[in-house]
CSV table of C-alpha atoms in Angstrom, one decimal:
chain,number,residue,atom,x,y,z
P,231,MET,CA,-12.8,13.0,-2.3
P,232,GLY,CA,-11.5,16.2,-3.5
P,233,ASN,CA,-13.8,17.1,-5.8
P,234,LEU,CA,-16.5,17.8,-3.1
P,235,PHE,CA,-14.0,20.6,-2.1
P,236,ARG,CA,-13.1,21.5,-5.5
P,237,GLY,CA,-13.8,25.5,-6.3
P,238,TRP,CA,-13.8,26.4,-3.1
P,239,PRO,CA,-11.9,29.8,-1.9
P,240,ALA,CA,-8.7,28.5,-1.6
P,241,ASP,CA,-8.1,30.9,1.4
P,242,LYS,CA,-10.8,28.9,3.1
P,243,LEU,CA,-8.8,25.5,2.7
P,244,ALA,CA,-5.9,23.9,4.6
P,245,GLN,CA,-4.8,20.4,4.7
P,246,ILE,CA,-2.6,17.9,6.8
P,247,PHE,CA,-1.7,15.0,4.9
P,248,ILE,CA,0.2,11.8,5.7
P,249,ASP,CA,0.0,10.0,2.4
P,250,ASP,CA,3.5,9.9,-0.2
P,251,SER,CA,1.6,10.6,-2.8
P,252,GLU,CA,1.1,14.3,-4.0
P,253,PRO,CA,-1.7,15.8,-3.5
P,254,ASP,CA,-4.1,17.7,-5.8
P,255,ARG,CA,-3.2,21.3,-5.4
P,256,ALA,CA,-5.7,22.8,-7.8
P,257,VAL,CA,-8.0,21.7,-5.4
P,258,CYS,CA,-6.5,23.0,-2.2
P,259,ALA,CA,-2.7,24.5,-2.5
P,260,ASN,CA,-2.2,25.4,1.4
P,261,SER,CA,-0.7,21.8,2.6
P,262,PHE,CA,1.5,20.6,5.3
P,263,HIS,CA,3.4,17.0,4.4
P,264,LEU,CA,3.8,15.1,7.6
P,265,GLY,CA,5.8,11.7,7.1
P,266,LEU,CA,7.2,9.0,9.1
P,267,GLU,CA,10.4,10.9,9.5
P,268,ASP,CA,8.5,13.3,11.7
P,269,LEU,CA,7.1,10.9,14.2
P,270,PRO,CA,9.2,11.6,17.5
P,271,MET,CA,11.5,8.7,18.4
P,272,PRO,CA,15.1,8.1,19.6
P,273,ILE,CA,18.1,9.1,17.1
P,274,CYS,CA,19.3,5.5,16.7
P,275,LEU,CA,15.7,4.3,14.7
P,276,ARG,CA,16.1,7.6,12.3
P,277,PRO,CA,18.1,6.5,10.2
P,278,PHE,CA,16.1,3.6,9.1
P,279,ILE,CA,13.7,5.9,8.2
P,280,ALA,CA,15.6,7.5,5.6
P,281,ARG,CA,16.9,4.0,4.3
P,282,HIS,CA,13.1,3.3,3.6
P,283,LYS,CA,12.1,6.4,2.1
P,284,GLY,CA,15.5,7.5,0.8
P,285,ILE,CA,15.4,10.6,2.4
P,286,VAL,CA,18.0,13.0,3.8
P,287,ILE,CA,17.2,13.6,7.5
P,288,LYS,CA,18.1,16.1,10.1
P,289,SER,CA,19.9,14.5,13.5
P,290,ARG,CA,18.3,15.9,16.6
P,291,ALA,CA,21.1,15.8,18.6
P,292,ALA,CA,23.4,17.8,16.2
P,293,GLY,CA,21.2,19.6,13.6
P,294,GLU,CA,23.4,18.2,10.8
P,295,THR,CA,22.1,16.9,7.7
P,296,THR,CA,23.1,13.1,7.2
P,297,ALA,CA,22.4,10.1,4.4
P,298,GLY,CA,21.0,8.5,7.0
P,299,TYR,CA,21.5,4.7,6.9
P,300,SER,CA,25.2,4.6,4.8
P,301,ALA,CA,26.6,6.3,8.2
P,302,PHE,CA,24.3,4.2,10.7
P,303,ALA,CA,25.1,1.0,8.9
P,304,GLY,CA,28.8,1.3,9.8
P,305,ARG,CA,28.0,1.3,13.2
P,306,LEU,CA,25.7,-1.2,13.6
P,307,ARG,CA,26.0,-5.1,12.0
P,308,GLY,CA,24.0,-8.0,12.3
P,309,MET,CA,21.6,-8.8,15.1
P,310,VAL,CA,21.9,-5.3,16.5
P,311,ARG,CA,21.0,-4.0,13.1
P,312,THR,CA,17.6,-6.3,13.0
P,313,PHE,CA,17.1,-5.5,16.7
P,314,ALA,CA,16.9,-2.0,16.0
P,315,LYS,CA,14.7,-2.3,12.8
P,316,ARG,CA,12.6,-4.5,15.0
P,317,CYS,CA,12.3,-1.7,17.5
P,318,PHE,CA,11.3,0.5,15.0
P,319,SER,CA,8.6,-1.1,13.4
P,320,SER,CA,6.9,-1.8,16.9
P,321,TYR,CA,7.8,2.1,17.8
P,322,ALA,CA,6.0,2.9,14.9
P,323,LYS,CA,3.0,1.4,15.2
P,324,LEU,CA,2.5,3.1,18.7
P,325,ALA,CA,3.8,6.3,18.5
P,326,SER,CA,1.7,9.7,17.0
P,327,PHE,CA,2.6,13.0,15.5
P,328,ALA,CA,3.5,15.4,18.3
P,329,ILE,CA,2.2,19.3,16.2
P,330,SER,CA,5.8,20.5,16.4
P,331,PRO,CA,6.3,24.4,16.4
P,332,SER,CA,6.2,24.5,12.5
P,333,LEU,CA,2.9,22.9,12.1
P,334,ASP,CA,1.9,24.8,15.1
P,335,SER,CA,2.7,28.1,13.9
P,336,TRP,CA,1.0,27.1,10.2
P,337,ILE,CA,-2.2,26.1,12.2
P,338,THR,CA,-2.1,28.9,14.4
P,339,ALA,CA,-1.9,31.1,11.1
P,340,PHE,CA,-4.1,29.8,8.7
P,341,ALA,CA,-6.9,30.1,12.1
P,342,PRO,CA,-9.2,26.9,10.9
P,343,GLU,CA,-12.9,26.8,12.2
P,344,LEU,CA,-13.8,22.8,11.6
P,345,ILE,CA,-11.6,19.8,10.6
P,346,TYR,CA,-12.7,17.5,7.7
P,347,SER,CA,-11.1,13.5,7.9
P,348,ASN,CA,-11.7,10.5,6.3
P,349,LEU,CA,-9.7,9.3,9.9
P,350,GLU,CA,-9.3,5.6,9.2
P,351,SER,CA,-5.1,6.1,9.7
P,352,PRO,CA,-4.2,5.2,13.1
P,353,TYR,CA,-1.2,8.3,12.5
P,354,VAL,CA,-4.5,10.3,11.1
P,355,ILE,CA,-7.0,9.7,13.9
P,356,SER,CA,-4.9,10.4,16.7
P,357,LEU,CA,-3.2,13.6,14.9
P,358,VAL,CA,-7.1,14.6,14.7
P,359,THR,CA,-7.7,14.1,18.2
P,360,ARG,CA,-4.5,16.4,19.4
P,361,VAL,CA,-5.4,19.1,17.0
P,362,SER,CA,-9.0,18.9,17.4
P,363,ARG,CA,-7.8,19.2,21.8
P,364,LYS,CA,-5.2,21.6,21.4
P,365,TYR,CA,-7.5,24.3,19.5
P,366,GLY,CA,-10.8,23.8,20.4
P,367,LEU,CA,-12.3,22.4,17.1
P,368,ASN,CA,-15.1,20.4,16.0
P,369,VAL,CA,-14.4,17.7,13.5
P,370,ALA,CA,-16.3,16.7,10.8
P,371,PRO,CA,-16.0,12.7,10.5
P,372,HIS,CA,-16.6,11.0,6.7
P,373,PHE,CA,-16.6,7.4,7.4
P,374,MET,CA,-15.4,5.3,3.7
P,375,ASP,CA,-15.2,2.1,5.1
P,376,ASP,CA,-16.3,0.1,7.8
P,377,TRP,CA,-12.9,-0.1,9.1
P,378,ILE,CA,-14.1,1.0,12.6
P,379,ALA,CA,-15.7,-2.5,12.9
P,380,ALA,CA,-13.4,-4.2,10.6
P,381,SER,CA,-10.1,-4.4,10.0
P,382,SER,CA,-8.6,-4.9,5.8
P,383,ARG,CA,-5.3,-5.4,7.2
P,384,ARG,CA,-3.8,-8.4,9.4
P,385,GLU,CA,-3.7,-7.9,12.9
P,386,ASP,CA,-0.3,-8.0,14.5
P,387,GLY,CA,-0.2,-9.6,18.3
P,388,ILE,CA,-0.8,-7.8,21.0
P,389,LEU,CA,0.9,-4.7,20.0
P,390,GLY,CA,-1.2,-4.5,16.3
P,391,ARG,CA,-4.2,-5.9,18.4
P,392,TYR,CA,-3.6,-2.3,20.9
P,393,VAL,CA,-3.1,-0.2,18.8
P,394,ARG,CA,-6.3,-1.2,16.2
P,395,TRP,CA,-8.2,-0.8,20.2
P,396,ARG,CA,-6.5,3.1,20.6
P,397,ALA,CA,-7.7,4.2,17.1
P,398,ARG,CA,-11.2,2.8,17.6
P,399,LYS,CA,-11.3,4.3,20.9
P,400,GLN,CA,-10.5,7.6,19.6
P,401,SER,CA,-12.4,7.4,16.6
P,402,LEU,CA,-15.7,6.6,19.0
P,403,THR,CA,-14.9,9.8,21.0
P,404,ILE,CA,-14.7,11.9,17.6
P,405,LEU,CA,-18.0,10.3,16.0
P,406,THR,CA,-19.6,11.3,19.8
P,407,LYS,CA,-18.6,14.8,20.0
P,408,ALA,CA,-19.1,16.0,16.4
P,409,LYS,CA,-21.7,17.7,15.4
P,410,VAL,CA,-22.2,16.7,11.8
P,411,ARG,CA,-21.4,12.7,11.1
P,412,LEU,CA,-20.7,11.6,7.1
P,413,ALA,CA,-20.6,8.4,5.3
P,414,ILE,CA,-20.0,7.0,2.2
P,415,GLY,CA,-23.4,6.3,1.0
P,416,GLU,CA,-26.9,5.9,2.0
P,417,LYS,CA,-26.1,2.0,3.1
P,418,MET,CA,-23.7,2.8,5.6
P,419,ALA,CA,-25.2,6.3,6.7
P,420,LEU,CA,-28.7,3.4,7.8
P,421,GLU,CA,-26.4,1.0,9.3
P,422,TYR,CA,-24.4,3.5,11.5
P,423,LYS,CA,-27.4,5.2,12.6
P,424,ARG,CA,-29.0,1.9,13.9
P,425,ARG,CA,-24.9,0.9,15.1
P,426,TYR,CA,-24.5,4.4,17.0
P,427,GLY,CA,-27.6,5.8,17.0
P,428,TYR,CA,-26.6,9.1,15.2
P,429,THR,CA,-27.8,10.5,11.8
P,430,PHE,CA,-25.4,10.1,9.1
P,431,HIS,CA,-25.4,12.3,5.8
P,432,PRO,CA,-24.4,10.4,2.6
P,433,PHE,CA,-22.0,11.8,0.3
P,434,MET,CA,-19.4,10.0,-1.8
P,435,ASN,CA,-17.8,11.3,-4.8
P,436,CYS,CA,-18.9,13.7,-7.5
P,437,VAL,CA,-18.9,14.6,-11.0
P,438,ASP,CA,-18.3,17.7,-13.3
P,439,LEU,CA,-20.3,16.5,-16.1
P,440,ASP,CA,-19.3,19.2,-18.4
P,441,ALA,CA,-15.6,18.7,-17.7
P,442,ARG,CA,-16.5,14.6,-17.9
P,443,PRO,CA,-17.5,13.9,-21.7
P,444,VAL,CA,-19.8,11.1,-22.6
P,445,VAL,CA,-16.9,8.6,-24.4
P,446,LYS,CA,-17.8,7.7,-28.4
P,447,VAL,CA,-18.5,4.3,-28.7
P,448,ARG,CA,-15.6,2.5,-30.7
P,449,ALA,CA,-16.1,1.9,-34.4
P,450,ASP,CA,-17.3,-1.1,-35.6
P,451,THR,CA,-14.3,-2.0,-37.3
P,452,GLN,CA,-12.7,-2.5,-34.3
P,453,LYS,CA,-11.8,-6.0,-34.0
P,454,CYS,CA,-11.2,-6.3,-30.1
P,455,PHE,CA,-13.5,-5.5,-27.3
P,456,ARG,CA,-11.6,-3.8,-24.6
P,457,PHE,CA,-12.6,-3.4,-21.0
P,458,GLY,CA,-11.2,-0.5,-19.0
P,459,CYS,CA,-10.3,-1.2,-15.4
P,460,VAL,CA,-9.7,1.9,-13.3
P,461,GLY,CA,-8.3,1.8,-9.3
P,462,ALA,CA,-6.5,-0.7,-7.0
P,463,LEU,CA,-6.4,-4.1,-6.9
P,464,HIS,CA,-5.6,-4.9,-3.2
P,465,LEU,CA,-7.4,-6.3,-0.9
P,466,GLY,CA,-8.7,-9.5,-3.0
P,467,ARG,CA,-9.7,-7.7,-6.0
P,468,ALA,CA,-7.0,-9.3,-8.3
P,469,ASP,CA,-8.4,-12.2,-7.3
P,470,SER,CA,-11.7,-11.4,-8.9
P,471,LEU,CA,-9.6,-10.0,-12.0
P,472,ARG,CA,-7.7,-13.4,-12.1
P,473,GLN,CA,-11.4,-15.0,-12.6
P,474,ILE,CA,-12.6,-12.4,-15.3
P,475,GLY,CA,-9.7,-13.4,-16.9
P,476,PHE,CA,-9.9,-17.4,-17.2
P,477,ALA,CA,-13.6,-16.7,-18.9
P,478,LEU,CA,-12.1,-14.1,-21.2
P,479,GLY,CA,-9.6,-16.4,-22.0
P,480,ASN,CA,-12.6,-19.3,-22.4
P,481,LEU,CA,-14.6,-16.9,-24.9
P,482,ARG,CA,-11.0,-16.3,-26.9
P,483,LYS,CA,-11.5,-19.6,-27.9
P,484,GLU,CA,-14.6,-19.3,-29.3
P,485,GLY,CA,-13.4,-16.6,-31.4
P,486,MET,CA,-13.9,-13.6,-29.1
P,487,ASP,CA,-10.9,-11.5,-29.0
P,488,THR,CA,-11.1,-9.1,-25.6
P,489,GLU,CA,-8.5,-7.6,-23.4
P,490,ILE,CA,-8.9,-5.8,-20.6
P,491,VAL,CA,-6.6,-2.4,-20.1
P,492,ILE,CA,-5.4,-1.7,-15.8
P,493,TYR,CA,-5.4,2.4,-15.9
P,494,GLN,CA,-3.7,4.4,-13.4
P,495,ASN,CA,-2.1,1.8,-11.5
P,496,GLN,CA,-0.8,2.5,-8.2
P,497,LYS,CA,2.5,1.7,-6.7
P,498,GLY,CA,2.4,-1.0,-3.8
P,499,ARG,CA,-1.1,-1.7,-5.1
P,500,GLY,CA,-0.3,-3.6,-8.2
P,501,VAL,CA,-1.4,-6.1,-10.7
P,502,PRO,CA,0.0,-9.5,-9.8
P,503,ARG,CA,2.7,-10.4,-12.6
P,504,ASP,CA,0.9,-13.6,-13.1
P,505,LEU,CA,-1.9,-11.8,-14.6
P,506,LEU,CA,0.4,-9.8,-17.1
P,507,SER,CA,1.7,-13.2,-18.5
P,508,GLY,CA,-0.5,-13.0,-21.2
P,509,THR,CA,-1.8,-10.9,-23.6
P,510,LEU,CA,-5.4,-10.3,-22.1
P,511,ILE,CA,-4.4,-8.3,-19.6
P,512,ARG,CA,-2.2,-5.2,-19.8
P,513,LEU,CA,-1.2,-1.9,-18.0
P,514,SER,CA,-2.1,1.1,-20.0
P,515,SER,CA,0.3,3.5,-21.6
P,516,VAL,CA,0.3,7.1,-20.5
P,517,GLU,CA,-1.2,8.2,-23.7
P,518,GLU,CA,-4.4,5.9,-22.8
P,519,ASP,CA,-4.5,7.2,-19.1
P,520,GLN,CA,-4.1,10.7,-21.1
P,521,LEU,CA,-7.5,9.8,-23.0
P,522,LEU,CA,-8.8,8.1,-20.3
P,523,GLY,CA,-10.7,11.2,-19.1
P,524,GLY,CA,-11.8,12.4,-22.6
P,525,GLU,CA,-14.5,11.4,-25.1
P,526,THR,CA,-12.2,9.4,-27.1
P,527,ALA,CA,-11.0,7.0,-24.3
P,528,GLN,CA,-10.8,4.0,-26.8
P,529,LEU,CA,-12.8,1.7,-24.7
P,530,ASP,CA,-16.2,-0.1,-25.1
P,531,ALA,CA,-16.6,-0.8,-21.4
P,532,PHE,CA,-15.8,-0.6,-17.9
P,533,LEU,CA,-14.9,-3.3,-15.6
P,534,HIS,CA,-15.7,-2.8,-12.0
P,535,LEU,CA,-14.5,-5.6,-9.7
P,536,ASP,CA,-15.2,-5.9,-5.5
P,537,THR,CA,-13.4,-8.9,-3.7
P,538,PHE,CA,-15.6,-12.3,-3.0
P,539,ASP,CA,-13.2,-13.4,0.3
P,540,PRO,CA,-15.5,-12.8,3.4
P,541,ASN,CA,-12.8,-11.1,5.3
P,542,GLN,CA,-11.7,-8.6,3.1
P,543,ALA,CA,-15.5,-8.0,1.8
P,544,ALA,CA,-16.3,-7.0,5.1
P,545,TYR,CA,-14.6,-4.1,5.4
P,546,PHE,CA,-15.8,-2.9,1.8
P,547,ILE,CA,-19.7,-4.0,2.6
P,548,TYR,CA,-20.7,-0.7,2.9
P,549,SER,CA,-18.2,1.1,0.6
P,550,LEU,CA,-18.6,2.9,-2.2
P,551,SER,CA,-16.3,2.9,-4.7
P,552,ALA,CA,-15.1,6.7,-5.7
P,553,LYS,CA,-14.7,5.8,-9.0
P,554,ILE,CA,-18.2,4.6,-9.9
P,555,PRO,CA,-19.6,8.4,-10.4
P,556,TRP,CA,-16.8,9.0,-12.9
P,557,CYS,CA,-17.2,5.5,-14.9
P,558,LEU,CA,-21.1,6.3,-14.6
P,559,ALA,CA,-20.6,10.0,-16.4
P,560,ALA,CA,-19.0,8.8,-19.3
P,561,GLY,CA,-21.7,7.1,-20.5
P,562,LEU,CA,-20.1,3.8,-21.1
P,563,PRO,CA,-21.4,0.2,-20.2
P,564,VAL,CA,-20.7,-1.5,-17.0
P,565,PHE,CA,-19.8,-4.9,-16.1
P,566,ALA,CA,-19.7,-5.6,-12.6
P,567,TYR,CA,-18.6,-8.7,-10.4
P,568,GLY,CA,-18.6,-9.2,-6.7
P,569,PRO,CA,-20.7,-10.0,-3.7
P,570,PRO,CA,-24.7,-8.8,-3.6
P,571,ASN,CA,-23.7,-7.8,-0.4
P,572,ILE,CA,-21.3,-5.3,-1.0
P,573,ALA,CA,-22.4,-1.9,-1.0
P,574,SER,CA,-21.1,-1.0,-4.9
P,575,ILE,CA,-22.5,-4.1,-6.2
P,576,ARG,CA,-25.5,-3.2,-4.7
P,577,TYR,CA,-25.9,0.4,-5.5
P,578,LEU,CA,-25.3,-0.8,-9.2
P,579,THR,CA,-27.8,-3.3,-9.5
P,580,ASP,CA,-30.2,-1.0,-7.9
P,581,GLN,CA,-29.2,1.6,-10.1
P,582,HIS,CA,-30.0,-0.8,-13.4
P,583,CYS,CA,-26.9,0.5,-14.8
P,584,ALA,CA,-24.8,-2.5,-15.1
P,585,LEU,CA,-24.9,-5.5,-16.0
P,586,VAL,CA,-23.8,-7.4,-12.5
P,587,ILE,CA,-22.8,-10.8,-12.1
P,588,THR,CA,-22.5,-11.7,-8.2
P,589,GLU,CA,-22.2,-15.6,-8.3
P,590,GLN,CA,-19.0,-17.1,-8.3
P,591,SER,CA,-19.2,-19.6,-10.8
P,592,PRO,CA,-17.2,-19.6,-13.7
P,593,GLU,CA,-20.2,-20.8,-16.1
P,594,VAL,CA,-22.2,-18.2,-15.0
P,595,LEU,CA,-19.6,-15.4,-15.5
P,596,GLY,CA,-18.7,-17.0,-18.8
P,597,SER,CA,-22.2,-16.5,-19.8
P,598,GLY,CA,-22.4,-13.3,-18.3
P,599,LEU,CA,-19.3,-12.0,-20.4
P,600,ARG,CA,-20.4,-13.9,-23.7
P,601,ARG,CA,-24.3,-11.5,-23.8
P,602,PHE,CA,-22.3,-8.4,-22.3
P,603,ILE,CA,-19.9,-8.4,-25.4
P,604,GLN,CA,-22.1,-9.9,-28.2
P,605,ASP,CA,-25.4,-7.7,-27.2
P,606,LYS,CA,-24.6,-4.2,-28.6
P,607,ASP,CA,-28.0,-3.2,-27.8
P,608,LEU,CA,-27.8,-4.0,-24.0
P,609,ARG,CA,-24.7,-1.8,-23.8
P,610,ALA,CA,-26.1,1.0,-25.3
P,611,GLN,CA,-28.8,1.1,-22.9
P,612,LEU,CA,-26.2,0.4,-20.0
P,613,GLY,CA,-24.2,3.4,-21.0
P,614,HIS,CA,-27.8,5.8,-21.8
P,615,LYS,CA,-28.7,4.7,-18.0
P,616,ALA,CA,-25.1,5.2,-16.6
P,617,ARG,CA,-25.0,8.6,-17.9
P,618,ASN,CA,-28.5,9.4,-16.3
P,619,VAL,CA,-27.4,7.9,-12.6
P,620,ALA,CA,-24.3,10.1,-13.2
P,621,ALA,CA,-26.7,13.1,-13.3
P,622,MET,CA,-29.2,12.6,-11.5
P,623,HIS,CA,-26.9,11.4,-8.4
P,624,HIS,CA,-23.6,12.6,-8.8
P,625,ASP,CA,-23.5,16.1,-10.6
P,626,SER,CA,-20.8,18.2,-8.9
P,627,SER,CA,-23.1,21.6,-9.0
P,628,ALA,CA,-25.9,19.8,-6.1
P,629,VAL,CA,-23.6,17.7,-4.2
P,630,LYS,CA,-21.3,20.1,-3.5
P,631,GLU,CA,-23.5,22.6,-2.3
P,632,ARG,CA,-25.2,19.9,-0.2
P,633,PHE,CA,-21.6,19.3,0.9
P,634,ARG,CA,-20.8,23.0,1.8
P,635,CYS,CA,-24.4,23.1,3.8
P,636,ALA,CA,-23.6,20.0,6.2
P,637,LEU,CA,-20.3,21.4,6.8
P,638,ASP,CA,-21.8,24.8,7.8
P,639,ASN,CA,-24.7,23.2,10.1
P,640,ALA,CA,-21.0,21.7,12.1
P,641,LEU,CA,-20.0,25.3,12.6
P,642,LEU,CA,-23.3,26.8,13.4
P,643,ALA,CA,-23.6,23.9,16.0
P,644,SER,CA,-20.5,24.6,17.7
């Protein structure tokens, strides 16, 4: 969602981030990173973090740098080591980041006026709560998924249920006190107003249309029809990809040569190995990733997937994929596969900018793919409509101004 802030004055934004991936410094150069190693914890547990993350940590007692696990492994063996590991696993779920002297100095020097956060992670929720209280700041929460009512993770006994209860309680407190509340789309905004009684302003990802050119249609001499799949395949989406792959495999037997290219594959959210065992589905090369944002992406269509797993679908039911505006702006046709009650699928259906299959039937899926691949005019119409939808609803120049005004209202209401 960094595109909502892209172009803001550099001295007006600062972020505390916990994710291990490097943030986009072009959006916000003023950043403070917190990792699990920054959680308050007994000294005996800290080496396990070093082993897990491959970092060099400082002992709180001596202030000396160690390699972490190597020294610790010499002292503990067998059951003791296993017990300590379990202790840390349980502790990490309960722990919250403290505001260290260095973090306090960093926040004080920046002098923030408002906290913007999508919350979601228990670590982030607790940190937002602490920072809000300590510095007297309002929070503008932005809900992306319905995690507040449904979990994407398996509950881990009484402890897991407690952590989830605490995160939900803190989030509802933040929501109640907020002056401005944001949601990922109109479906979520309406449902949350019904559920919680407050107005929510819908904001999803936006696109700089000048920087996102329409992708050139590949020449007719290309024999293989190529789908591009962008985004993570976790939380049930891999199963939908597997079903698409099976249907395309049958079409190959009819003489339709196709392939699916998985772009920007994220570590930890990878493609199951069985899906990469043949020639139908493959990971993109570095060169293909570089072409993806330009007009020569060498693609025929984008593939959008959602999960049919009812447990996972409950988490995504009001979510809108951040990749949708970016894909639509490319002017390429989109083939979408997922249940009709998920907001992303409903959005593509309502905007008439994709061929959408909502029935989990091999025959229906195969028929839809066959029509999509064979009907060049249909794909041209869908691609043209996709670009128009991006211009009408996701143009960054308009969306960012509305977003700025929404956050301004949070400050004015303080």
